[in-house]
Amino acid sequence: KMSYSLEPAYLVQNDLTRLIIDAGKNPINKWFFSDGCFSFASEIEKSPNTWLHENFVVIKDREIIAYFEANWCKPLNIISNFRLIIFNKKKGFIVARAIFDYFEYLFVARGCKAFNWFVATKNLHARRVYEKFVKKYFGHLVGKRHCGQMAYNGEVSDIYLYEVTCEEYFEWKEKSGK
């Protein structure tokens, strides 16, 4: 069965912190920590704060399988940065479904005007995933920034900035019948 829930991260703060720290030990995740480190105090809010942050987890069968972290730029009502980490790669299809639910929440319930995220050019797997996503569903490449991110091991990379506007999202939704 595909049932899962998208929950505020603060509800599972301790378990989530352990998962993020463990994920940080895996070199494949070195680009998740965009500032080069993980800081517990600034990453996971102790209580919900949907004015500046949107921190959610995807839970299936009591297991945290992914974490979404977004920063609002208010009062423009745009998401200025987004991060995603998948803890259980075998459940990636569920995470993909949850991402669409998350976009629905942001654009419909919260009235988001634009959603921005970036990826290190050296993060080849994530780059391919984002390029395929934008080509197949919605969004666009905004551009490239030189020396935009440092991995936790000190490696520096250029970044690509992607964006989804509310118009692109609603146009896709109408065309796809979602």
Tab-separated table of N, CA and C in Angstrom:
chain	number	residue	atom	x	y	z
A	1	LYS	N	0.844	-1.182	0.000
A	1	LYS	CA	0.000	0.000	0.000
A	1	LYS	C	0.892	1.249	0.000
A	2	MET	N	0.458	2.293	-0.688
A	2	MET	CA	1.265	3.495	-0.862
A	2	MET	C	1.048	4.550	0.218
A	3	SER	N	0.301	4.286	1.240
A	3	SER	CA	-0.009	5.349	2.191
A	3	SER	C	1.259	5.832	2.907
A	4	TYR	N	1.323	7.114	3.058
A	4	TYR	CA	2.424	7.780	3.737
A	4	TYR	C	1.860	9.066	4.295
A	5	SER	N	2.649	9.748	5.099
A	5	SER	CA	2.205	11.048	5.588
A	5	SER	C	3.348	12.043	5.457
A	6	LEU	N	2.971	13.274	5.273
A	6	LEU	CA	3.892	14.397	5.219
A	6	LEU	C	3.661	15.157	6.518
A	7	GLU	N	4.649	15.112	7.414
A	7	GLU	CA	4.472	15.651	8.764
A	7	GLU	C	5.480	16.757	9.051
A	8	PRO	N	5.135	17.692	9.940
A	8	PRO	CA	6.122	18.699	10.356
A	8	PRO	C	7.319	18.004	11.016
A	9	ALA	N	8.512	18.442	10.674
A	9	ALA	CA	9.736	17.788	11.146
A	9	ALA	C	9.914	17.874	12.657
A	10	TYR	N	9.410	18.932	13.276
A	10	TYR	CA	9.629	19.092	14.708
A	10	TYR	C	9.001	17.945	15.513
A	11	LEU	N	8.030	17.261	14.955
A	11	LEU	CA	7.383	16.157	15.666
A	11	LEU	C	8.314	14.971	15.873
A	12	VAL	N	9.319	14.839	15.011
A	12	VAL	CA	10.264	13.721	15.095
A	12	VAL	C	11.706	14.254	15.155
A	13	GLN	N	11.870	15.369	15.800
A	13	GLN	CA	13.130	16.096	15.806
A	13	GLN	C	14.334	15.233	16.195
A	14	ASN	N	14.260	14.488	17.265
A	14	ASN	CA	15.409	13.701	17.722
A	14	ASN	C	15.771	12.603	16.735
A	15	ASP	N	14.780	11.845	16.277
A	15	ASP	CA	15.048	10.781	15.301
A	15	ASP	C	15.586	11.363	13.996
A	16	LEU	N	15.018	12.470	13.574
A	16	LEU	CA	15.447	13.105	12.335
A	16	LEU	C	16.891	13.599	12.444
A	17	THR	N	17.246	14.183	13.564
A	17	THR	CA	18.611	14.662	13.761
A	17	THR	C	19.601	13.505	13.629
A	18	ARG	N	19.287	12.375	14.237
A	18	ARG	CA	20.160	11.196	14.123
A	18	ARG	C	20.287	10.751	12.674
A	19	LEU	N	19.177	10.727	11.945
A	19	LEU	CA	19.210	10.309	10.540
A	19	LEU	C	20.056	11.253	9.686
A	20	ILE	N	19.916	12.544	9.919
A	20	ILE	CA	20.685	13.522	9.139
A	20	ILE	C	22.176	13.390	9.437
A	21	ILE	N	22.518	13.231	10.699
A	21	ILE	CA	23.924	13.064	11.058
A	21	ILE	C	24.478	11.774	10.452
A	22	ASP	N	23.713	10.695	10.522
A	22	ASP	CA	24.152	9.436	9.899
A	22	ASP	C	24.302	9.590	8.383
A	23	ALA	N	23.349	10.278	7.769
A	23	ALA	CA	23.420	10.487	6.315
A	23	ALA	C	24.648	11.312	5.955
A	24	GLY	N	25.036	12.204	6.843
A	24	GLY	CA	26.206	13.028	6.605
A	24	GLY	C	27.502	12.249	6.550
A	25	LYS	N	27.504	11.042	7.079
A	25	LYS	CA	28.699	10.193	7.040
A	25	LYS	C	28.889	9.536	5.678
A	26	ASN	N	27.836	9.549	4.872
A	26	ASN	CA	27.887	8.929	3.555
A	26	ASN	C	28.341	9.976	2.544
A	27	PRO	N	29.467	9.731	1.867
A	27	PRO	CA	29.982	10.723	0.910
A	27	PRO	C	28.992	11.109	-0.194
A	28	ILE	N	28.040	10.257	-0.496
A	28	ILE	CA	27.052	10.595	-1.538
A	28	ILE	C	26.216	11.814	-1.132
A	29	ASN	N	26.113	12.066	0.163
A	29	ASN	CA	25.295	13.173	0.666
A	29	ASN	C	26.104	14.428	0.969
A	30	LYS	N	27.348	14.499	0.547
A	30	LYS	CA	28.203	15.631	0.922
A	30	LYS	C	27.659	16.971	0.440
A	31	TRP	N	26.857	16.982	-0.605
A	31	TRP	CA	26.330	18.244	-1.126
A	31	TRP	C	25.029	18.657	-0.446
A	32	PHE	N	24.430	17.781	0.373
A	32	PHE	CA	23.199	18.154	1.075
A	32	PHE	C	23.469	19.305	2.043
A	33	PHE	N	24.618	19.292	2.669
A	33	PHE	CA	24.965	20.285	3.674
A	33	PHE	C	25.560	21.494	2.964
A	34	SER	N	24.704	22.361	2.459
A	34	SER	CA	25.130	23.430	1.550
A	34	SER	C	26.080	24.433	2.175
A	35	ASP	N	26.106	24.520	3.494
A	35	ASP	CA	27.034	25.441	4.150
A	35	ASP	C	28.265	24.701	4.656
A	36	GLY	N	28.413	23.449	4.268
A	36	GLY	CA	29.580	22.671	4.653
A	36	GLY	C	29.461	21.960	5.981
A	37	CYS	N	28.326	22.109	6.673
A	37	CYS	CA	28.171	21.412	7.957
A	37	CYS	C	26.696	21.281	8.300
A	38	PHE	N	26.415	20.512	9.337
A	38	PHE	CA	25.058	20.374	9.853
A	38	PHE	C	25.012	20.992	11.232
A	39	SER	N	24.136	21.945	11.433
A	39	SER	CA	23.974	22.599	12.726
A	39	SER	C	22.567	22.324	13.229
A	40	PHE	N	22.467	21.556	14.289
A	40	PHE	CA	21.175	21.140	14.820
A	40	PHE	C	20.263	22.325	15.132
A	41	ALA	N	20.788	23.332	15.789
A	41	ALA	CA	19.966	24.452	16.237
A	41	ALA	C	19.309	25.193	15.085
A	42	SER	N	19.997	25.319	13.976
A	42	SER	CA	19.441	26.109	12.881
A	42	SER	C	18.670	25.279	11.866
A	43	GLU	N	18.824	23.987	11.901
A	43	GLU	CA	18.218	23.155	10.868
A	43	GLU	C	16.789	22.724	11.191
A	44	ILE	N	16.578	22.217	12.363
A	44	ILE	CA	15.258	21.677	12.703
A	44	ILE	C	14.667	22.518	13.826
A	45	GLU	N	13.578	23.156	13.519
A	45	GLU	CA	12.931	24.022	14.494
A	45	GLU	C	12.338	23.190	15.639
A	46	LYS	N	12.371	23.738	16.835
A	46	LYS	CA	11.778	23.045	17.981
A	46	LYS	C	10.252	23.132	17.969
A	47	SER	N	9.737	24.070	17.207
A	47	SER	CA	8.291	24.197	17.046
A	47	SER	C	8.039	24.652	15.614
A	48	PRO	N	6.831	24.482	15.137
A	48	PRO	CA	6.585	24.849	13.743
A	48	PRO	C	6.743	26.344	13.510
A	49	ASN	N	7.361	26.688	12.414
A	49	ASN	CA	7.539	28.080	12.050
A	49	ASN	C	7.320	28.159	10.551
A	50	THR	N	6.094	28.355	10.146
A	50	THR	CA	5.807	28.364	8.715
A	50	THR	C	5.891	29.765	8.119
A	51	TRP	N	6.346	30.723	8.911
A	51	TRP	CA	6.573	32.057	8.356
A	51	TRP	C	7.907	32.075	7.628
A	52	LEU	N	8.948	31.516	8.237
A	52	LEU	CA	10.279	31.525	7.647
A	52	LEU	C	10.721	30.167	7.111
A	53	HIS	N	10.212	29.088	7.686
A	53	HIS	CA	10.693	27.754	7.340
A	53	HIS	C	9.544	26.777	7.103
A	54	GLU	N	9.815	25.819	6.252
A	54	GLU	CA	8.904	24.691	6.039
A	54	GLU	C	9.754	23.442	6.154
A	55	ASN	N	9.733	22.789	7.297
A	55	ASN	CA	10.512	21.574	7.509
A	55	ASN	C	9.548	20.402	7.683
A	56	PHE	N	9.603	19.466	6.731
A	56	PHE	CA	8.695	18.325	6.749
A	56	PHE	C	9.449	17.024	6.583
A	57	VAL	N	8.846	15.958	7.076
A	57	VAL	CA	9.359	14.613	6.862
A	57	VAL	C	8.288	13.797	6.155
A	58	VAL	N	8.740	12.824	5.396
A	58	VAL	CA	7.841	11.852	4.775
A	58	VAL	C	7.955	10.588	5.620
A	59	ILE	N	6.824	10.118	6.119
A	59	ILE	CA	6.808	8.946	6.995
A	59	ILE	C	5.954	7.854	6.354
A	60	LYS	N	6.523	6.647	6.324
A	60	LYS	CA	5.795	5.460	5.852
A	60	LYS	C	6.071	4.349	6.840
A	61	ASP	N	5.017	3.741	7.336
A	61	ASP	CA	5.135	2.648	8.311
A	61	ASP	C	6.050	3.033	9.476
A	62	ARG	N	5.849	4.219	10.010
A	62	ARG	CA	6.575	4.751	11.169
A	62	ARG	C	8.061	4.998	10.904
A	63	GLU	N	8.464	4.952	9.645
A	63	GLU	CA	9.855	5.193	9.271
A	63	GLU	C	9.957	6.546	8.565
A	64	ILE	N	10.920	7.352	8.965
A	64	ILE	CA	11.189	8.619	8.278
A	64	ILE	C	11.983	8.269	7.024
A	65	ILE	N	11.385	8.492	5.857
A	65	ILE	CA	12.075	8.107	4.621
A	65	ILE	C	12.665	9.297	3.870
A	66	ALA	N	12.244	10.525	4.216
A	66	ALA	CA	12.799	11.708	3.555
A	66	ALA	C	12.555	12.944	4.407
A	67	TYR	N	13.343	13.971	4.114
A	67	TYR	CA	13.255	15.250	4.810
A	67	TYR	C	13.245	16.367	3.781
A	68	PHE	N	12.288	17.305	3.911
A	68	PHE	CA	12.183	18.486	3.055
A	68	PHE	C	12.437	19.709	3.928
A	69	GLU	N	13.288	20.584	3.468
A	69	GLU	CA	13.556	21.819	4.201
A	69	GLU	C	13.488	22.987	3.223
A	70	ALA	N	12.652	23.951	3.521
A	70	ALA	CA	12.498	25.113	2.644
A	70	ALA	C	12.542	26.392	3.466
A	71	ASN	N	13.050	27.444	2.842
A	71	ASN	CA	13.104	28.762	3.479
A	71	ASN	C	12.217	29.721	2.704
A	72	TRP	N	11.325	30.383	3.428
A	72	TRP	CA	10.454	31.389	2.830
A	72	TRP	C	11.175	32.719	2.764
A	73	CYS	N	10.938	33.452	1.726
A	73	CYS	CA	11.347	34.844	1.617
A	73	CYS	C	10.048	35.639	1.695
A	74	LYS	N	9.759	36.157	2.875
A	74	LYS	CA	8.541	36.919	3.097
A	74	LYS	C	8.872	38.394	3.066
A	75	PRO	N	8.016	39.286	2.657
A	75	PRO	CA	6.642	39.059	2.240
A	75	PRO	C	6.471	38.754	0.744
A	76	LEU	N	7.571	38.440	0.032
A	76	LEU	CA	7.438	38.122	-1.390
A	76	LEU	C	6.658	36.839	-1.626
A	77	ASN	N	6.590	36.000	-0.592
A	77	ASN	CA	5.875	34.732	-0.656
A	77	ASN	C	6.495	33.778	-1.676
A	78	ILE	N	7.825	33.659	-1.613
A	78	ILE	CA	8.530	32.693	-2.446
A	78	ILE	C	9.395	31.807	-1.558
A	79	ILE	N	9.619	30.608	-2.014
A	79	ILE	CA	10.589	29.726	-1.377
A	79	ILE	C	11.926	30.056	-2.022
A	80	SER	N	12.860	30.531	-1.216
A	80	SER	CA	14.139	30.976	-1.760
A	80	SER	C	15.200	29.881	-1.751
A	81	ASN	N	14.945	28.795	-1.034
A	81	ASN	CA	15.905	27.695	-0.986
A	81	ASN	C	15.184	26.438	-0.525
A	82	PHE	N	15.542	25.314	-1.098
A	82	PHE	CA	14.931	24.030	-0.761
A	82	PHE	C	16.010	22.965	-0.713
A	83	ARG	N	15.895	22.066	0.257
A	83	ARG	CA	16.791	20.912	0.334
A	83	ARG	C	15.954	19.661	0.564
A	84	LEU	N	16.448	18.573	0.022
A	84	LEU	CA	15.771	17.278	0.140
A	84	LEU	C	16.824	16.233	0.414
A	85	ILE	N	16.545	15.369	1.383
A	85	ILE	CA	17.399	14.209	1.586
A	85	ILE	C	16.506	12.990	1.731
A	86	ILE	N	16.848	11.950	0.980
A	86	ILE	CA	16.088	10.700	1.018
A	86	ILE	C	16.886	9.709	1.858
A	87	PHE	N	16.290	9.224	2.930
A	87	PHE	CA	16.964	8.294	3.828
A	87	PHE	C	16.804	6.844	3.377
A	88	ASN	N	15.675	6.525	2.757
A	88	ASN	CA	15.437	5.166	2.290
A	88	ASN	C	15.239	5.216	0.777
A	89	LYS	N	16.304	4.973	0.048
A	89	LYS	CA	16.286	5.069	-1.422
A	89	LYS	C	15.333	4.050	-2.050
A	90	LYS	N	15.057	2.963	-1.347
A	90	LYS	CA	14.136	1.944	-1.874
A	90	LYS	C	12.704	2.464	-1.936
A	91	LYS	N	12.430	3.532	-1.218
A	91	LYS	CA	11.088	4.112	-1.195
A	91	LYS	C	11.050	5.442	-1.930
A	92	GLY	N	11.915	5.595	-2.918
A	92	GLY	CA	12.006	6.826	-3.680
A	92	GLY	C	10.720	7.192	-4.394
A	93	PHE	N	9.961	6.189	-4.851
A	93	PHE	CA	8.696	6.469	-5.533
A	93	PHE	C	7.711	7.151	-4.587
A	94	ILE	N	7.700	6.730	-3.332
A	94	ILE	CA	6.825	7.357	-2.343
A	94	ILE	C	7.254	8.802	-2.112
A	95	VAL	N	8.566	9.023	-2.047
A	95	VAL	CA	9.079	10.376	-1.862
A	95	VAL	C	8.663	11.258	-3.036
A	96	ALA	N	8.730	10.710	-4.237
A	96	ALA	CA	8.319	11.475	-5.423
A	96	ALA	C	6.852	11.888	-5.311
A	97	ARG	N	6.000	10.977	-4.888
A	97	ARG	CA	4.585	11.329	-4.695
A	97	ARG	C	4.426	12.402	-3.631
A	98	ALA	N	5.199	12.294	-2.563
A	98	ALA	CA	5.131	13.273	-1.475
A	98	ALA	C	5.581	14.652	-1.960
A	99	ILE	N	6.552	14.692	-2.868
A	99	ILE	CA	7.003	15.982	-3.403
A	99	ILE	C	5.863	16.687	-4.129
A	100	PHE	N	5.076	15.930	-4.889
A	100	PHE	CA	3.935	16.543	-5.577
A	100	PHE	C	2.893	17.032	-4.567
A	101	ASP	N	2.678	16.284	-3.499
A	101	ASP	CA	1.779	16.752	-2.437
A	101	ASP	C	2.326	18.025	-1.793
A	102	TYR	N	3.631	18.079	-1.640
A	102	TYR	CA	4.277	19.248	-1.053
A	102	TYR	C	4.093	20.477	-1.951
A	103	PHE	N	4.277	20.301	-3.267
A	103	PHE	CA	4.043	21.411	-4.188
A	103	PHE	C	2.585	21.872	-4.117
A	104	GLU	N	1.676	20.937	-4.029
A	104	GLU	CA	0.257	21.297	-3.906
A	104	GLU	C	0.033	22.140	-2.651
A	105	TYR	N	0.602	21.703	-1.550
A	105	TYR	CA	0.495	22.443	-0.294
A	105	TYR	C	1.059	23.864	-0.456
A	106	LEU	N	2.260	23.966	-1.027
A	106	LEU	CA	2.897	25.280	-1.146
A	106	LEU	C	2.135	26.217	-2.073
A	107	PHE	N	1.783	25.734	-3.268
A	107	PHE	CA	1.177	26.619	-4.261
A	107	PHE	C	-0.311	26.856	-4.029
A	108	VAL	N	-1.024	25.866	-3.530
A	108	VAL	CA	-2.462	26.025	-3.331
A	108	VAL	C	-2.772	26.534	-1.922
A	109	ALA	N	-2.336	25.805	-0.909
A	109	ALA	CA	-2.684	26.169	0.467
A	109	ALA	C	-1.934	27.399	0.968
A	110	ARG	N	-0.664	27.540	0.583
A	110	ARG	CA	0.149	28.642	1.105
A	110	ARG	C	0.275	29.815	0.145
A	111	GLY	N	-0.144	29.647	-1.106
A	111	GLY	CA	-0.095	30.748	-2.058
A	111	GLY	C	1.302	31.134	-2.499
A	112	CYS	N	2.196	30.166	-2.517
A	112	CYS	CA	3.578	30.415	-2.938
A	112	CYS	C	3.602	30.948	-4.375
A	113	LYS	N	4.421	31.963	-4.621
A	113	LYS	CA	4.540	32.562	-5.962
A	113	LYS	C	5.640	31.921	-6.790
A	114	ALA	N	6.718	31.490	-6.127
A	114	ALA	CA	7.834	30.843	-6.831
A	114	ALA	C	8.596	29.972	-5.841
A	115	PHE	N	9.169	28.922	-6.355
A	115	PHE	CA	9.894	27.926	-5.565
A	115	PHE	C	11.273	27.780	-6.191
A	116	ASN	N	12.320	28.088	-5.437
A	116	ASN	CA	13.694	28.052	-5.948
A	116	ASN	C	14.514	26.996	-5.225
A	117	TRP	N	15.402	26.366	-5.956
A	117	TRP	CA	16.368	25.466	-5.357
A	117	TRP	C	17.613	25.434	-6.230
A	118	PHE	N	18.710	25.013	-5.639
A	118	PHE	CA	19.939	24.921	-6.415
A	118	PHE	C	20.590	23.571	-6.208
A	119	VAL	N	21.480	23.249	-7.108
A	119	VAL	CA	22.223	21.993	-7.036
A	119	VAL	C	23.653	22.259	-7.472
A	120	ALA	N	24.586	21.632	-6.774
A	120	ALA	CA	25.991	21.751	-7.150
A	120	ALA	C	26.201	21.088	-8.506
A	121	THR	N	26.951	21.746	-9.379
A	121	THR	CA	27.214	21.151	-10.694
A	121	THR	C	27.973	19.833	-10.547
A	122	LYS	N	28.724	19.681	-9.464
A	122	LYS	CA	29.475	18.440	-9.219
A	122	LYS	C	28.600	17.337	-8.627
A	123	ASN	N	27.374	17.656	-8.241
A	123	ASN	CA	26.442	16.661	-7.708
A	123	ASN	C	25.682	16.069	-8.906
A	124	LEU	N	26.364	15.225	-9.647
A	124	LEU	CA	25.849	14.763	-10.947
A	124	LEU	C	24.516	14.041	-10.848
A	125	HIS	N	24.357	13.169	-9.860
A	125	HIS	CA	23.103	12.422	-9.747
A	125	HIS	C	21.919	13.373	-9.517
A	126	ALA	N	22.049	14.264	-8.546
A	126	ALA	CA	20.946	15.195	-8.252
A	126	ALA	C	20.675	16.094	-9.449
A	127	ARG	N	21.725	16.546	-10.109
A	127	ARG	CA	21.557	17.399	-11.291
A	127	ARG	C	20.726	16.708	-12.359
A	128	ARG	N	21.033	15.441	-12.622
A	128	ARG	CA	20.265	14.681	-13.627
A	128	ARG	C	18.806	14.539	-13.215
A	129	VAL	N	18.585	14.264	-11.946
A	129	VAL	CA	17.216	14.113	-11.440
A	129	VAL	C	16.444	15.416	-11.635
A	130	TYR	N	17.042	16.545	-11.267
A	130	TYR	CA	16.362	17.838	-11.397
A	130	TYR	C	16.116	18.197	-12.859
A	131	GLU	N	17.090	17.932	-13.710
A	131	GLU	CA	16.913	18.229	-15.134
A	131	GLU	C	15.769	17.416	-15.730
A	132	LYS	N	15.702	16.139	-15.373
A	132	LYS	CA	14.602	15.291	-15.859
A	132	LYS	C	13.262	15.789	-15.309
A	133	PHE	N	13.244	16.147	-14.026
A	133	PHE	CA	12.015	16.622	-13.403
A	133	PHE	C	11.496	17.855	-14.122
A	134	VAL	N	12.362	18.846	-14.317
A	134	VAL	CA	11.968	20.105	-14.955
A	134	VAL	C	11.498	19.853	-16.388
A	135	LYS	N	12.170	18.982	-17.093
A	135	LYS	CA	11.790	18.688	-18.478
A	135	LYS	C	10.435	17.971	-18.551
A	136	LYS	N	10.203	17.042	-17.616
A	136	LYS	CA	8.986	16.231	-17.668
A	136	LYS	C	7.765	16.906	-17.043
A	137	TYR	N	7.968	17.700	-15.986
A	137	TYR	CA	6.831	18.239	-15.244
A	137	TYR	C	6.725	19.763	-15.349
A	138	PHE	N	7.486	20.471	-14.581
A	138	PHE	CA	7.383	21.927	-14.553
A	138	PHE	C	8.646	22.518	-13.955
A	139	GLY	N	8.831	23.810	-14.204
A	139	GLY	CA	9.989	24.520	-13.700
A	139	GLY	C	10.965	24.830	-14.812
A	140	HIS	N	12.034	25.524	-14.456
A	140	HIS	CA	13.035	25.899	-15.444
A	140	HIS	C	14.374	26.194	-14.766
A	141	LEU	N	15.430	26.134	-15.556
A	141	LEU	CA	16.762	26.495	-15.109
A	141	LEU	C	16.882	28.014	-15.189
A	142	VAL	N	17.251	28.642	-14.089
A	142	VAL	CA	17.408	30.091	-14.062
A	142	VAL	C	18.805	30.475	-14.537
A	143	GLY	N	19.806	29.748	-14.061
A	143	GLY	CA	21.170	30.068	-14.456
A	143	GLY	C	22.191	29.357	-13.603
A	144	LYS	N	23.431	29.761	-13.771
A	144	LYS	CA	24.561	29.130	-13.098
A	144	LYS	C	25.314	30.191	-12.295
A	145	ARG	N	25.738	29.821	-11.092
A	145	ARG	CA	26.526	30.708	-10.240
A	145	ARG	C	27.892	30.066	-9.997
A	146	HIS	N	28.931	30.866	-10.124
A	146	HIS	CA	30.297	30.389	-9.915
A	146	HIS	C	30.585	30.247	-8.419
A	147	CYS	N	31.223	29.139	-8.049
A	147	CYS	CA	31.630	28.884	-6.650
A	147	CYS	C	30.470	29.124	-5.683
A	148	GLY	N	29.349	28.501	-5.934
A	148	GLY	CA	28.146	28.744	-5.148
A	148	GLY	C	27.935	27.838	-3.959
A	149	GLN	N	28.706	26.746	-3.835
A	149	GLN	CA	28.456	25.816	-2.745
A	149	GLN	C	29.734	25.094	-2.352
A	150	MET	N	29.847	24.820	-1.042
A	150	MET	CA	30.944	24.024	-0.550
A	150	MET	C	30.385	22.770	0.115
A	151	ALA	N	30.916	21.627	-0.257
A	151	ALA	CA	30.523	20.367	0.371
A	151	ALA	C	31.175	20.284	1.749
A	152	TYR	N	30.687	19.379	2.578
A	152	TYR	CA	31.225	19.285	3.925
A	152	TYR	C	32.687	18.858	3.943
A	153	ASN	N	33.201	18.316	2.832
A	153	ASN	CA	34.616	17.931	2.779
A	153	ASN	C	35.503	19.065	2.250
A	154	GLY	N	34.917	20.253	2.044
A	154	GLY	CA	35.666	21.410	1.598
A	154	GLY	C	35.700	21.614	0.097
A	155	GLU	N	35.171	20.668	-0.661
A	155	GLU	CA	35.147	20.781	-2.125
A	155	GLU	C	34.180	21.891	-2.532
A	156	VAL	N	34.588	22.733	-3.471
A	156	VAL	CA	33.766	23.854	-3.933
A	156	VAL	C	33.237	23.538	-5.328
A	157	SER	N	31.993	23.939	-5.568
A	157	SER	CA	31.350	23.680	-6.853
A	157	SER	C	30.552	24.897	-7.299
A	158	ASP	N	30.417	25.036	-8.607
A	158	ASP	CA	29.442	25.965	-9.149
A	158	ASP	C	28.067	25.383	-8.855
A	159	ILE	N	27.027	26.189	-8.999
A	159	ILE	CA	25.669	25.701	-8.786
A	159	ILE	C	24.766	26.112	-9.940
A	160	TYR	N	23.730	25.312	-10.150
A	160	TYR	CA	22.639	25.661	-11.041
A	160	TYR	C	21.448	26.026	-10.176
A	161	LEU	N	20.773	27.108	-10.527
A	161	LEU	CA	19.580	27.544	-9.819
A	161	LEU	C	18.361	27.191	-10.662
A	162	TYR	N	17.413	26.507	-10.046
A	162	TYR	CA	16.158	26.128	-10.691
A	162	TYR	C	15.010	26.867	-10.019
A	163	GLU	N	13.906	26.985	-10.755
A	163	GLU	CA	12.739	27.683	-10.221
A	163	GLU	C	11.466	27.084	-10.803
A	164	VAL	N	10.437	27.072	-9.979
A	164	VAL	CA	9.084	26.762	-10.425
A	164	VAL	C	8.230	27.947	-10.032
A	165	THR	N	7.528	28.531	-10.991
A	165	THR	CA	6.603	29.619	-10.670
A	165	THR	C	5.216	29.021	-10.450
A	166	CYS	N	4.379	29.764	-9.769
A	166	CYS	CA	3.018	29.266	-9.556
A	166	CYS	C	2.302	29.093	-10.898
A	167	GLU	N	2.593	29.964	-11.860
A	167	GLU	CA	1.965	29.842	-13.182
A	167	GLU	C	2.367	28.530	-13.857
A	168	GLU	N	3.648	28.174	-13.770
A	168	GLU	CA	4.109	26.908	-14.355
A	168	GLU	C	3.443	25.719	-13.676
A	169	TYR	N	3.357	25.793	-12.343
A	169	TYR	CA	2.742	24.693	-11.604
A	169	TYR	C	1.280	24.525	-12.000
A	170	PHE	N	0.509	25.616	-12.001
A	170	PHE	CA	-0.917	25.511	-12.314
A	170	PHE	C	-1.158	25.140	-13.781
A	171	GLU	N	-0.290	25.583	-14.662
A	171	GLU	CA	-0.399	25.183	-16.068
A	171	GLU	C	-0.176	23.679	-16.207
A	172	TRP	N	0.848	23.146	-15.545
A	172	TRP	CA	1.105	21.702	-15.562
A	172	TRP	C	-0.079	20.946	-14.964
A	173	LYS	N	-0.589	21.459	-13.853
A	173	LYS	CA	-1.703	20.800	-13.163
A	173	LYS	C	-2.935	20.725	-14.071
A	174	GLU	N	-3.209	21.801	-14.775
A	174	GLU	CA	-4.360	21.820	-15.687
A	174	GLU	C	-4.148	20.858	-16.860
A	175	LYS	N	-2.979	20.882	-17.457
A	175	LYS	CA	-2.696	20.007	-18.609
A	175	LYS	C	-2.701	18.534	-18.235
A	176	SER	N	-2.207	18.236	-17.037
A	176	SER	CA	-2.095	16.831	-16.615
A	176	SER	C	-3.363	16.304	-15.953
A	177	GLY	N	-4.293	17.205	-15.650
A	177	GLY	CA	-5.541	16.780	-15.012
A	177	GLY	C	-5.367	16.393	-13.554
A	178	LYS	N	-4.353	16.916	-12.923
A	178	LYS	CA	-4.068	16.582	-11.501
A	178	LYS	C	-4.903	17.402	-10.565
